[in-house]
Coordinates of C-alpha atoms in Angstrom, one line a residue:
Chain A
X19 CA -31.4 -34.6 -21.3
X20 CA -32.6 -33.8 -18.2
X21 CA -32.2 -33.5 -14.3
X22 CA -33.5 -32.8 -11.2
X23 CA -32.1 -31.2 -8.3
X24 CA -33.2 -32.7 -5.2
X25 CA -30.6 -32.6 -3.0
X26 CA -29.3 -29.5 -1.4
X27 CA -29.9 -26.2 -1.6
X28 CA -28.7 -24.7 -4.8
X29 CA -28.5 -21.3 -4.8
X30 CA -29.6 -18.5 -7.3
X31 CA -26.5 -18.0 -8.6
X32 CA -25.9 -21.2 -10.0
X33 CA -28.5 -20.7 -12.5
X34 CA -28.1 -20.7 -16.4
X35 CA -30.2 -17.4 -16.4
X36 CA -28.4 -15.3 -13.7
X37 CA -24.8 -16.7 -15.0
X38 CA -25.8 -15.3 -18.2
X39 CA -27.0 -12.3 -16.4
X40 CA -24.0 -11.9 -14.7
X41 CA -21.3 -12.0 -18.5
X42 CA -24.4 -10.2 -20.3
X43 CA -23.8 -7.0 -17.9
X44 CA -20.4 -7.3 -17.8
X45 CA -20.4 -7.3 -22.0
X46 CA -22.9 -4.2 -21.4
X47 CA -20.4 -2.6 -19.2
X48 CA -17.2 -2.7 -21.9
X49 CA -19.7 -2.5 -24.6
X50 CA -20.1 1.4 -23.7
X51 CA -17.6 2.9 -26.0
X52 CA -18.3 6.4 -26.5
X53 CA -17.3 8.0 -23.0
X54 CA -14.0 5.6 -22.5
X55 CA -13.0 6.2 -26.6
X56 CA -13.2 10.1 -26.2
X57 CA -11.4 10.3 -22.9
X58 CA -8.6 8.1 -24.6
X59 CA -8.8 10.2 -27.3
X60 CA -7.8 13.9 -25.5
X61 CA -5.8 11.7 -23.5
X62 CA -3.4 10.8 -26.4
X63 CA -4.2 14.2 -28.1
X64 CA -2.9 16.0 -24.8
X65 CA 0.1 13.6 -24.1
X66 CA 1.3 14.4 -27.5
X67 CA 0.5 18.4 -26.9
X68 CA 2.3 18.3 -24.1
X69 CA 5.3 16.6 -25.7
X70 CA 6.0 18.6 -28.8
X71 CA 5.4 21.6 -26.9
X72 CA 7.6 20.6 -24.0
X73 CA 10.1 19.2 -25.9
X74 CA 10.4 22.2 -28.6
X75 CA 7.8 25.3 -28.3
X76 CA 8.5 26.5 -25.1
X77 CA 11.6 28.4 -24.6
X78 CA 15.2 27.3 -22.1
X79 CA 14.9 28.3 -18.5
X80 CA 17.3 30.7 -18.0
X81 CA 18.3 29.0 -14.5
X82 CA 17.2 25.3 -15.4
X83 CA 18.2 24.8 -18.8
X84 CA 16.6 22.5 -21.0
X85 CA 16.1 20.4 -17.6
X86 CA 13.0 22.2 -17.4
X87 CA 11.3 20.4 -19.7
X88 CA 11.4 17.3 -17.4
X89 CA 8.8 19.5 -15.4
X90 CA 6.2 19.6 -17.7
X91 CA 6.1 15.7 -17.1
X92 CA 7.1 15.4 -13.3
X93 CA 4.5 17.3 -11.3
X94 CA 2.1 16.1 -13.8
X95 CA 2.6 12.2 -13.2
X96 CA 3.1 13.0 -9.1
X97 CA -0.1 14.5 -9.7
X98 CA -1.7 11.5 -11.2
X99 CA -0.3 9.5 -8.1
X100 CA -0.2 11.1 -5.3
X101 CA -3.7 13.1 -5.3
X102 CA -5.8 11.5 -8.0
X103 CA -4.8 7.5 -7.9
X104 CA -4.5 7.0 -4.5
X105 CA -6.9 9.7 -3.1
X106 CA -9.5 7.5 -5.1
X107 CA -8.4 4.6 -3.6
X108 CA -8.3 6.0 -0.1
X109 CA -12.0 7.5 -0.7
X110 CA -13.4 4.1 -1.8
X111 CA -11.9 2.1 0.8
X112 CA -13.3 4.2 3.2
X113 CA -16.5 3.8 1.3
X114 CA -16.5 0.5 1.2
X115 CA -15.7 0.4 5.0
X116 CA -18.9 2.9 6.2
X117 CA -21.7 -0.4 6.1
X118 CA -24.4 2.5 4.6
X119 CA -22.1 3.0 1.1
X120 CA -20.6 -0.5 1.1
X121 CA -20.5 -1.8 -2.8
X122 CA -17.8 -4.6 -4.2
X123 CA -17.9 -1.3 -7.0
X124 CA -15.8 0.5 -4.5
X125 CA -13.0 -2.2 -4.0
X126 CA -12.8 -2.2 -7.3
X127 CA -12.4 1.2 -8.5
X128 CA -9.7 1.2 -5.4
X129 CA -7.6 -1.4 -6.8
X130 CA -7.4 -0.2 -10.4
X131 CA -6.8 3.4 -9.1
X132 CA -3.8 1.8 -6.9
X133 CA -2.8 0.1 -9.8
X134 CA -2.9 3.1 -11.8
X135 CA -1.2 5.2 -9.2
X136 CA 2.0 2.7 -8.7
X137 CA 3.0 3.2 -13.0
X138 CA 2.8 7.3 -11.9
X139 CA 4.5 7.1 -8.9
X140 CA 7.0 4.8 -10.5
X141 CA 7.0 7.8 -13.6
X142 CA 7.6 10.4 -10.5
X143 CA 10.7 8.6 -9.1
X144 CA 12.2 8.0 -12.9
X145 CA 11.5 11.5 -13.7
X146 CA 12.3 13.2 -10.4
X147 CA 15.2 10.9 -10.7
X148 CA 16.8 12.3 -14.0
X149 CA 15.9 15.8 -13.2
X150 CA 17.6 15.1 -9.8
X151 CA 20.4 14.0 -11.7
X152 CA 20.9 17.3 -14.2
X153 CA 20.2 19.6 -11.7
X154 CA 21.5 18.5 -8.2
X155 CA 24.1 16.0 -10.1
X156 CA 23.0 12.8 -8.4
X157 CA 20.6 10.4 -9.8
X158 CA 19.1 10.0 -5.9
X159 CA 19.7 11.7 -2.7
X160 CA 18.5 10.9 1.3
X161 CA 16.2 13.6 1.0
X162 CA 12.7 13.2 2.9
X163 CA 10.7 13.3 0.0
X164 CA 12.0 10.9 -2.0
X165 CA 12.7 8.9 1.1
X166 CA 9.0 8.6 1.5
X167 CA 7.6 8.5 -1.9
X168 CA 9.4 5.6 -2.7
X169 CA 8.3 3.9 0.5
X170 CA 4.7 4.9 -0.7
X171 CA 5.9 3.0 -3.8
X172 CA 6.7 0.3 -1.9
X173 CA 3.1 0.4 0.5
X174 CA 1.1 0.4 -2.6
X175 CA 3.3 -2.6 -4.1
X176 CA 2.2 -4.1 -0.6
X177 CA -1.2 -3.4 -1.0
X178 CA -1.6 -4.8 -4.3
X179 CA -0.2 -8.0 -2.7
X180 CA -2.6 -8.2 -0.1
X181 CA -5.4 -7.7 -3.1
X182 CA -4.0 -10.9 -4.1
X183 CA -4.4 -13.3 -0.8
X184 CA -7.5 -15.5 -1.1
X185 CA -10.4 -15.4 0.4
X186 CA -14.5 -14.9 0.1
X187 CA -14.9 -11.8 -1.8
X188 CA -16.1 -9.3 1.6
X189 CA -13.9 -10.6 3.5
X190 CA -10.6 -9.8 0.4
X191 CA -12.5 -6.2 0.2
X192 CA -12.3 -5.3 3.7
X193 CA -9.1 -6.6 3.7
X194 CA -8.0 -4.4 1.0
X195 CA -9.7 -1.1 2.4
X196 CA -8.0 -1.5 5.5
X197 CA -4.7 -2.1 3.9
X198 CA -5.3 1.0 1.7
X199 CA -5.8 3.1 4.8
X200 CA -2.8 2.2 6.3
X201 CA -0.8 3.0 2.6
X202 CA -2.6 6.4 2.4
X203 CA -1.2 7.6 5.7
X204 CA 2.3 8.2 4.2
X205 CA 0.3 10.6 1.1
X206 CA 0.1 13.9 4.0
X207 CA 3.7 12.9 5.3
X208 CA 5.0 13.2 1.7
X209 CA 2.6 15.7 0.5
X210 CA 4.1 18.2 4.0
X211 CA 7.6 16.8 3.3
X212 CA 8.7 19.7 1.4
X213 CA 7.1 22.1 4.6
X214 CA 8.1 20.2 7.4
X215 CA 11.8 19.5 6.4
X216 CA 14.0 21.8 4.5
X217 CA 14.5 19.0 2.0
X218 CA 16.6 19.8 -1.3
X219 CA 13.0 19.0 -3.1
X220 CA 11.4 22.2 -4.0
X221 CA 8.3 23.5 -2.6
X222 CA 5.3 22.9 -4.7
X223 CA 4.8 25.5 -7.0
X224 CA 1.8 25.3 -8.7
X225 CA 0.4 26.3 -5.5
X226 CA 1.8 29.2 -5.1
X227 CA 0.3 32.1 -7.7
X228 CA 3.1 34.5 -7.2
X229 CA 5.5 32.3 -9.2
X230 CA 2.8 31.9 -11.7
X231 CA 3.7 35.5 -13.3
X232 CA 7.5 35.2 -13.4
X233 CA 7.3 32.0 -15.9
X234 CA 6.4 32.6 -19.4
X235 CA 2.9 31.9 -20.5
X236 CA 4.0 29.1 -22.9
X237 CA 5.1 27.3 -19.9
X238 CA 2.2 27.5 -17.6
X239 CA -0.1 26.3 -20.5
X240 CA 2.5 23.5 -21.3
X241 CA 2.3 22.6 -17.6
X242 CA -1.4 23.0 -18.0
X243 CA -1.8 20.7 -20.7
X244 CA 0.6 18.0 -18.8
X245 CA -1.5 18.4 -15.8
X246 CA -5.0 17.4 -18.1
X247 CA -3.0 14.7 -20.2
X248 CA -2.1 12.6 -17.2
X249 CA -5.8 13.1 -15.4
X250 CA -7.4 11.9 -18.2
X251 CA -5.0 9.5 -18.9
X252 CA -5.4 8.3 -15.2
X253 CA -9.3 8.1 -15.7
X254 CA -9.3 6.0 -18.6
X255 CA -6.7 3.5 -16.8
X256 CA -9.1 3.4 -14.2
X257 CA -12.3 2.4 -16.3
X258 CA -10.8 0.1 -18.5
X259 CA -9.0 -1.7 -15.6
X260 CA -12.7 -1.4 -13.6
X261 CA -14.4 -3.1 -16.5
X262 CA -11.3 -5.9 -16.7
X263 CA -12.3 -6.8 -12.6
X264 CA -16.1 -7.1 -13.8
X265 CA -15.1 -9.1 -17.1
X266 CA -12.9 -11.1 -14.7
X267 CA -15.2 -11.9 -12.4
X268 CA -18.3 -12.9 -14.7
X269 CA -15.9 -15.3 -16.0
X270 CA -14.8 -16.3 -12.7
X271 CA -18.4 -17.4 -11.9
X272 CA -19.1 -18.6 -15.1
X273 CA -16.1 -21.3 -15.1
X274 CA -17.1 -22.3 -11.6
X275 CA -20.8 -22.5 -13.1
X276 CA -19.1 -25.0 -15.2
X277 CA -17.3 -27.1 -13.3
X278 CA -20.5 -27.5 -10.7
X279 CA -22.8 -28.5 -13.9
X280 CA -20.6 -31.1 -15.3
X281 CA -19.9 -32.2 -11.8
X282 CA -24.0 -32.8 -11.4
X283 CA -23.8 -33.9 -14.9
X284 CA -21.5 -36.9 -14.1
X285 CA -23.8 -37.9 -10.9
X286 CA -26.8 -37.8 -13.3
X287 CA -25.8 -39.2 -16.2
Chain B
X184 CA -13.4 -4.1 25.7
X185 CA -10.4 -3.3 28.8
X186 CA -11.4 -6.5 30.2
X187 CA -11.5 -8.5 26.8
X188 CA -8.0 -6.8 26.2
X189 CA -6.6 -8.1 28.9
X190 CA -7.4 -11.3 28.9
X191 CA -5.8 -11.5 26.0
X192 CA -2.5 -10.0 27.1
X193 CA -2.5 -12.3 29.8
X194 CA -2.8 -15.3 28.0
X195 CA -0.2 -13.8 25.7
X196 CA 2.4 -12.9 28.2
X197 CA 1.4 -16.5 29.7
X198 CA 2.0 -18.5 27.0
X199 CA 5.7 -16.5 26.7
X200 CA 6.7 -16.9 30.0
X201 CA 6.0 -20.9 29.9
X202 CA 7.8 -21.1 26.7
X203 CA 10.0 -18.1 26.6
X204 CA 10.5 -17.9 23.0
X205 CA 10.8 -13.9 23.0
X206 CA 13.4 -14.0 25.9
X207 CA 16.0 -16.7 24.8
X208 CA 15.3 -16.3 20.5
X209 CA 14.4 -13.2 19.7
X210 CA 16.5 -11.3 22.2
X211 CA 19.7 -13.1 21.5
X212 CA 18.1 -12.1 17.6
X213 CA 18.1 -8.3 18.0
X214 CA 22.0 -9.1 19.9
X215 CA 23.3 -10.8 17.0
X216 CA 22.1 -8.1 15.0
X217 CA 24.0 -5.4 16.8
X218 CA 27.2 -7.8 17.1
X219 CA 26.9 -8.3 13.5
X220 CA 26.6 -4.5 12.6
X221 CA 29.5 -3.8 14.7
X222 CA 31.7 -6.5 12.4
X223 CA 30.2 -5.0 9.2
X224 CA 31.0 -1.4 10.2
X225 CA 34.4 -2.5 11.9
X226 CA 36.3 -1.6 15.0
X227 CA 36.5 1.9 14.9
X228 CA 34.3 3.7 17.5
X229 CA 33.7 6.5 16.4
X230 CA 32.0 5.2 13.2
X231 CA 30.1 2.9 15.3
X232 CA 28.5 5.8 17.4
X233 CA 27.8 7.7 14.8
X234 CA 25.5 5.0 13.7
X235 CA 24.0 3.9 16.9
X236 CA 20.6 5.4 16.6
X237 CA 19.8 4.0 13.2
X238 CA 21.3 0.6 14.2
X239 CA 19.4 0.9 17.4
X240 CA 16.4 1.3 15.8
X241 CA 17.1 -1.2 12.6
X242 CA 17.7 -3.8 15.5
X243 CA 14.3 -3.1 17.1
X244 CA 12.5 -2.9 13.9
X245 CA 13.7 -6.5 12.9
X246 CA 12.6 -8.2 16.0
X247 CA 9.7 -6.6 16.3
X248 CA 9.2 -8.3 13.1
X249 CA 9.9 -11.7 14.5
X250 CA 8.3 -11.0 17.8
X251 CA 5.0 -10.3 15.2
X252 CA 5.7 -13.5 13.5
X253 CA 5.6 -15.1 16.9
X254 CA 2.4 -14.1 18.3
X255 CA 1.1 -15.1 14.9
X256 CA 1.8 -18.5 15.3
X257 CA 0.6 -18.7 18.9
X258 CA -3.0 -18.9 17.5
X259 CA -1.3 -20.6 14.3
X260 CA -3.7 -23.7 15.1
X261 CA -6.8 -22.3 14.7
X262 CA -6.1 -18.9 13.0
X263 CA -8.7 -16.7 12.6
X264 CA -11.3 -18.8 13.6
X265 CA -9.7 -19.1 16.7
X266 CA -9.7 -15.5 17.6
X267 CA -13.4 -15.5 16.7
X268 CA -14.3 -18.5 18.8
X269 CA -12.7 -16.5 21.7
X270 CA -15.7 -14.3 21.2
X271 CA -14.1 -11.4 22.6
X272 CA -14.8 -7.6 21.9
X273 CA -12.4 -7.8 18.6
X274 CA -10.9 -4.0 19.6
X275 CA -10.3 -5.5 23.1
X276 CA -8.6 -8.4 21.2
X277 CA -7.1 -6.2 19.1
X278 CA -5.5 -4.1 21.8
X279 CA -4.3 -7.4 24.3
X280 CA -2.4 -8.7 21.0
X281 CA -0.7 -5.2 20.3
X282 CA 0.3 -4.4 23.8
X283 CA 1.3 -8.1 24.3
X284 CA 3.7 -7.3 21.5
X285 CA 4.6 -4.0 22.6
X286 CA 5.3 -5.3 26.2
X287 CA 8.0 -7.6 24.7
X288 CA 9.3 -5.0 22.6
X289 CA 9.6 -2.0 24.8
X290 CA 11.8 -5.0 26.8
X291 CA 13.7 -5.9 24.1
X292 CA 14.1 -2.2 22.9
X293 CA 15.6 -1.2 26.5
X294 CA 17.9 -3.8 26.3
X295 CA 19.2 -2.8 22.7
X296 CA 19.6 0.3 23.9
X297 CA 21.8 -0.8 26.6
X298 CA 23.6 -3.1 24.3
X299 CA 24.5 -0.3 22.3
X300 CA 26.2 1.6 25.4
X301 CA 27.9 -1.2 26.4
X302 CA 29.2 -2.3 22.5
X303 CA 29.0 0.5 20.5
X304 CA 30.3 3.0 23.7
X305 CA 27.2 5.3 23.3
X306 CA 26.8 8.1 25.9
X307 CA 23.7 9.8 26.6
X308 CA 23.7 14.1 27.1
X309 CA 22.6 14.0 30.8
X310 CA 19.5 12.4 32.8
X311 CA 16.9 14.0 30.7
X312 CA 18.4 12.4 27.4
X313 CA 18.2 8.8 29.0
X314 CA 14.6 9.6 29.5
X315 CA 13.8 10.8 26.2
X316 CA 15.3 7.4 25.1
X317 CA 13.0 5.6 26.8
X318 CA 10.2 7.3 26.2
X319 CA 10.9 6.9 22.5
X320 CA 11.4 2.9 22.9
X321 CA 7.9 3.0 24.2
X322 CA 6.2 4.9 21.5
X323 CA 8.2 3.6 18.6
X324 CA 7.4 -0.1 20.3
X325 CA 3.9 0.9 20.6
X326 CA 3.5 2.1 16.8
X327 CA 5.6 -0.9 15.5
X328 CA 3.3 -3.4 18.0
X329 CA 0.1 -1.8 16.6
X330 CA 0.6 -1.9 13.3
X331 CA 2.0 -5.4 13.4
X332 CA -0.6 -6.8 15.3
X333 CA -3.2 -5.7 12.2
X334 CA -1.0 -6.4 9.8
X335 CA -1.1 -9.7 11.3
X336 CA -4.8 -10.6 11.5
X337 CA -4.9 -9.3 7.8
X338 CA -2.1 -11.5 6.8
X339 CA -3.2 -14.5 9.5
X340 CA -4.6 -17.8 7.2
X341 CA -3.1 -16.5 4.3
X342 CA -0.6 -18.7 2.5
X343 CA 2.3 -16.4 1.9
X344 CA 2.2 -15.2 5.6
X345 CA 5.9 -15.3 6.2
X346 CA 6.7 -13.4 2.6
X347 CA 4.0 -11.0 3.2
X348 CA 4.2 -9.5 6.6
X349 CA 7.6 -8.2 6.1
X350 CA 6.4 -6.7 2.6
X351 CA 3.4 -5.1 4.6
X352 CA 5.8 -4.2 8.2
X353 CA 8.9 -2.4 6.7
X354 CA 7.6 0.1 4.5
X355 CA 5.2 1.2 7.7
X356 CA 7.6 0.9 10.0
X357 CA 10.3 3.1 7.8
X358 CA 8.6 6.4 9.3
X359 CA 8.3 5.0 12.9
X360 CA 12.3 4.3 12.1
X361 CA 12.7 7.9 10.6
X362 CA 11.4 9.5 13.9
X363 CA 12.9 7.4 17.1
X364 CA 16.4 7.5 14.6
X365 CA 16.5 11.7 14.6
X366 CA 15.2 11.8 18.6
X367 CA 17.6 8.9 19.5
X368 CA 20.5 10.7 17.6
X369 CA 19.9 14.2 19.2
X370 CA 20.1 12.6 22.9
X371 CA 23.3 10.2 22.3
X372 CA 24.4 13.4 21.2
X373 CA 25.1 13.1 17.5
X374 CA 22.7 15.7 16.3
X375 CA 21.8 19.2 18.2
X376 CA 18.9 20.9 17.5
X377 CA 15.3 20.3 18.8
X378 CA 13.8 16.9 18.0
X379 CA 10.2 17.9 19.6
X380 CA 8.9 18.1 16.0
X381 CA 10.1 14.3 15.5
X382 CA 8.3 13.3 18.9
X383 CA 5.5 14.8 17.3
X384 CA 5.7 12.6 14.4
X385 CA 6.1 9.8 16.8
X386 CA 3.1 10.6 18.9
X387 CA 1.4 11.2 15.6
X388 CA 2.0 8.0 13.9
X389 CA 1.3 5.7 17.2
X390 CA -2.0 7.2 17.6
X391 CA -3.1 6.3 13.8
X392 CA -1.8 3.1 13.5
X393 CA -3.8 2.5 17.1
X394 CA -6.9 4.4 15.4
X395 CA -6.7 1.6 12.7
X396 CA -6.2 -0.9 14.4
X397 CA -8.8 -0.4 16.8
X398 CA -11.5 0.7 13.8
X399 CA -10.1 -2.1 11.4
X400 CA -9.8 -5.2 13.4
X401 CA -13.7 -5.5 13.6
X402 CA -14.1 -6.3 9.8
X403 CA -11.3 -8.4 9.7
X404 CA -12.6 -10.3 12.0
X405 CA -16.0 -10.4 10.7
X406 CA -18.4 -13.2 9.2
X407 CA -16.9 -14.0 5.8
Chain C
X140 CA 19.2 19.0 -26.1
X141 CA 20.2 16.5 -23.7
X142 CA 19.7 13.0 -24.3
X143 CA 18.1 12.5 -20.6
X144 CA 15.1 14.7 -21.5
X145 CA 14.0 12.4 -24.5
X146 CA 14.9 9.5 -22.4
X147 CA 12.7 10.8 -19.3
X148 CA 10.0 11.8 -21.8
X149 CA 10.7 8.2 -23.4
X150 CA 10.2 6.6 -20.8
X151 CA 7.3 8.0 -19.5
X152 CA 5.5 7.5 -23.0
X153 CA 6.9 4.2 -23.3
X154 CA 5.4 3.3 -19.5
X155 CA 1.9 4.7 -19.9
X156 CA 1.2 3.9 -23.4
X157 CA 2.5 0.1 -22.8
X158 CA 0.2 -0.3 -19.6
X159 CA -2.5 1.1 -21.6
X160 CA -2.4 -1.9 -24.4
X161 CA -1.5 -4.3 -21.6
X162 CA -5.3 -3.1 -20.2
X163 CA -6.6 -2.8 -23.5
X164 CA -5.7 -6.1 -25.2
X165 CA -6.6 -7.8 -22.3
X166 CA -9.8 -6.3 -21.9
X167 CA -10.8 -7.4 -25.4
X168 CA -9.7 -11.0 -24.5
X169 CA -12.1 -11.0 -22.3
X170 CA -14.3 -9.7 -24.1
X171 CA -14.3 -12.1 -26.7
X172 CA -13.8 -15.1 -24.3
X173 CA -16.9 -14.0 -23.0
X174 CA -19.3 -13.5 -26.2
X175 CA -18.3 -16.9 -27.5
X176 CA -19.3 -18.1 -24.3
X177 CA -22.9 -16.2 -24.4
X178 CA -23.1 -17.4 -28.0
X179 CA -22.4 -21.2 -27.3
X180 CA -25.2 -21.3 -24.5
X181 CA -27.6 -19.4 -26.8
X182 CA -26.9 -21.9 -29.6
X183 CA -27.7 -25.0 -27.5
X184 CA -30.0 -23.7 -24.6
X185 CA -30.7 -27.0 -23.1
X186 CA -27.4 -28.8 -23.3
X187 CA -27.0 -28.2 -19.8
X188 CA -30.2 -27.3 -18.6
X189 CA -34.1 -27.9 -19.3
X190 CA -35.0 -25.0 -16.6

C-alpha cells in the first residue's frame, strides 16, 4: 500500500525512521544496566548497614537515649533533600535558563531530582517529627525550621504541579526552571534557620569537627554510612526517574506518530 | 523598559478605576476577613490584640491573592498572547503589572491596618512605630505583588489557574508573612526587642522575588 | 527499645524502597511497551510506510 504526501509540510519528526530513532535511544538509555544496578546495589547494601547498625551496634546516648538512633536516619534524608535533590534541581534550572547550556536533559534531571527530594523531605519531617516527639515531647512545634521546611515541602509540591500544566515542551521547561528558582529560595532561609533564630532545632552538627571527637566512633561511621546510603539512594532515584521522562516521551511521540498516520491513512485509503 | 512599565500600570490602574473591582470587592474582602476573625477569636480585646499583626497580615496576604486573580483576568481575553501582542519590553511589562498590584495593595494594606485600630483597638508605640508600619505595608505589598504578578504569567492560559495560583502564592508568601508579622508585632507593641533583622529579611525577600521577576518574565513570555 | 525508633526506621524503609518499585516497575512497563512496539514495526516495515 502506498501514499504520497503532497500536501503540507511534514516535518522530520513524523518519519518512521526518526520515530524509531527516537524509542531505539530511549531503549539504549534504560538498556545500560551496569552503572544504575551497582549504585542500587551499595544503595540497599548501605541502607541495610546503616539499619542493623543503627538499630543494634552502636551503643545508647547517654543524654538522648535510644532516640539517637533516629539521627542516623534524620540528617541523612535532610541531606538527600535539602542539599543534593533540590540543589540539582536549582542547578539545572538555571542551566536550562542560561541560552548557552540550554538542553530538555536539564528539565528533566530537575524534575526527578524534585521528585526525589519531596519523599526525603517528607522522611525529614516524619523523622524530625518522632524524634521531636521523644525528645522535646511534642510531635511538632512553631519552630522556624520546621516552619520553613515544611513550606519547602509544600513549594516543591507546587512545583511539581506547575510541571504538570500543558504546554509546548520549551515553553513547560522554562516554566518549570523559573518555578524551581523561586522554591530554592526558601533552601538558604531553612539551611540559616538554625543561625539566624535561636530555634529549639539544633545546630548542624556534622559541621562542626569539635563535636566529632566527643561521639563514639561507632556512631560517626553509622552516621557515615547513613549519609552514603541516602546519596546513593538519591542518585539512582534520579536516573531511573530520568530514563522514565525519556521512555515517556518516545512513547509520547510515538502514539502521536500513530494517530497522524492512520489519520493520513483514512484520507488515502 | 520605565516607559513600557508604565504604560502598563496606567492602563492597569485605568481599567480599576472605570470598574473599581479592587475598591468596592476586594476591600470589603480583606474587611470581612478581619470582622470575621474578630467573631472567630471572640470579644475579648485583649486576645484580639495579641493577634493583630498576624491577622493583619493573613488579611493582606488573602487579597493580595484575589487582587492577583483580578489583574489576571484583566487580560483574561487574550492571555498570553495578549501581553505579547502589546509588544512591550516584557521586564517593563513585568514591573507595570507588579506595581499595579502593589499600588492596590499597599492601599488596601493601609486601610487593614487602620481597620485593625479601629476593631481590634491596636495602639502603635509612638510616631516612629506608625512609620515602621507603613513602611512594612509597602515592602511586604511589594514582595507579595512581585511574586504574584510571575506567578501569574506562569500560571496565565493554564486550565487549573484558579486551583493553582493559591498552591504557587501561599507557600511564597508564608516568609513575606513571617517578617511584616514579627516587625508589625514589635511596633503595636506586643513584642520588644529589635525587629531590624526581620526588615532585613523583608528587604531581602522583595529584592529576589523582583530579581525573578524581572529575569524570569522574558522566557515566559517567549516564542513557544 | 522504643517502638517509635522501628517505626521512624519503618517508615523510612517502607517510603524509599516503595518509591523505588513504583520507578522501577514502571520503568520496565515502558520498557516493554516500547520493544513490542519496535518489534511490530520491524515485523511489517511497510504496513504504514513505503519510504
Amino acid at each position: 500500500m502506498t501514499f504520497h504526501v503532497t500536501d503540507g509540510p511534514v516535518s522530520n519528526e513524523n518519519s518512521d525512521f526518526y520515530r524509531l530513532d527516537k524509542i531505539n535511544k530511549a531503549l539504549a538509555l534504560a538498556g545500560r544496566k551496569m552503572w544504575r544496578t551497582l549504585l542500587g546495589a551499595v544503595a540497599v547494601a548501605s541502607a541495610l548497614a546503616t539499619t542493623v547498625l543503627g538499630l543494634y551496634v552502636t551503643p545508647k546516648d547517654e543524654h538522648l537515649g535510644n532516640s539517637v538512633r533516629l539521627l542516623y536516619v534524620h540528617p541523612p534524608v535532610a541531606w538527600a533533600a535539602l542539599y543534593l535533590a533540590f540543589g540539582l534541581t536549582t542547578l539545572c534550572s538555571i542551566l536550562y535558563l542560561i541560552p548557552k547550556t540550554r538542553s530538555p536533559f536539564f528539565d528533566k534531571i530537575a524534575g526527578a531530582s524534585a521528585e526525589s527530594g519531596i519523599l526525603f523531605l517528607s522522611l525529614t519531617l516524619i523523622t524530625g517529627s518522632i524524634w521531636g516527639h521523644m525528645t522535646w515531647g511534642v510531635w511538632w512545634t512553631w519552630d522556624a525550621r520546621l516552619t520553613l521546611t515544611a513550606v519547602l515541602l509544600v513549594l516543591y509540591l507546587g512545583y511539581l504541579s506547575v510541571r504538570k500544566i500543558s504546554g509546548t515542551d520549551h515553553s513547560k521547561a522554562i516554566r518549570n526552571s523559573i518555578a524551581a528558582l523561586i522554591a530554592a529560595i526558601d533552601v538558604p532561609i531553612v539551611h540559616f534557620s538554625v543561625i539566624w533564630w535561636n530555634t529549639l532545632h539544633q545546630t548542624a552538627s556534622i559541621l562542626t569537627p569539635n563535636l566529632q571527637f566527643k561521639v563514639p566512633p561507632s556512631m560517626g561511621i553509622t552516621m557515615g554510612i547513613g549519609f552514603l546510603s541516602a546519596t546513593f539512594a538519591w542518585v539512582w532515584m534520579v536516573r531511573v526517574r530520568y530514563e522514565i521522562s525519556v521512555l515517556e516521551e518516545a512513547r509520547e511521540s510515538e502514539s502521536l506518530t500513530t494517530l497522524i498516520q492512520n489519520r493520513r491513512m483514512e484520507r488515502v485509503g | 523598559m520605565f516607559l513600557d512599565a508604565w504604560i502598563v500600570l496606567k492602563k492597569d490602574l485605568l481599567i480599576e478605576m472605570r470598574t473599581r473591582v479592587v475598591m468596592v470587592q476586594v476591600l470589603p474582602i480583606a474587611g470581612a476577613i478581619l470582622i470575621i476573625f474578630g467573631f472567630a477569636l471572640g470579644p475579648d480585646n485583649q486576645t484580639l490584640q495579641k493577634a493583630a499583626p498576624g491577622l493583619i497580615w493573613i488579611a493582606i496576604i488573602l487579597s493580595c491573592l484575589i487582587a492577583v486573580e483580578r489583574s489576571l483576568s484583566i487580560e483574561y481575553p487574550l492571555g498570553r498572547d495578549g501581553l505579547r501582542l502589546l509588544n512591550l519590553d516584557p521586564a517593563g511589562l513585568f514591573l507595570g503589572k507588579a506595581l499595579a498590584i502593589s499600588i492596590e495593595m499597599i492601599g488596601i494594606s493601609f486601610l487593614v491596618v487602620f481597620g485593625s485600630v479601629t476593631l481590634y483597638g491596636s495602639r502603635f508605640n509612638h510616631f516612629t512605630g506608625l512609620l515602621m508600619v507603613v513602611l512594612t505595608c509597602i515592602l511586604g505589598s511589594l514582595a507579595l505583588s512581585f511574586i504574584g504578578a510571575l506567578y501569574g504569567a506562569m500560571s496565565l492560559g493554564s486550565q487549573i489557574r484558579e486551583t493553582l495560583v493559591p498552591l504557587l502564592f501561599l507557600p511564597v508568601a508564608a516568609p513575606v508573612l513571617l517578617a511584616s508579622t514579627e516587625i508589625t508585632a514589635k511596633y503595636l507593641g506586643m513584642t520588644t526587642g529589635s525587629s531590624l533583622k526581620w526588615l532585613g529579611v523583608l528587604i531581602a525577600l522583595t529584592i529576589s522575588y523582583f530579581a525573578i521577576g524581572f529575569v524570569g518574565f522574558e522566557p515566559l513570555l517567549e516564542e513557544r | 527499645m522504643n517502638f517509635l525508633i522501628y517505626l521512624g526506621y519503618g517508615i523510612a524503609i517502607f517510603a524509599t524502597v516503595g518509591y523505588c518499585l513504583y520507578l522501577g516497575l514502571k520503568r520496565n512497563k515502558l520498557v516493554k511497551e516500547l520493544s513490542r512496539i519496535v518489534k511490530d514495526s520491524e515485523s511489517s516495515p511497510n504496513e504504514f510506510t513505503n519510504r
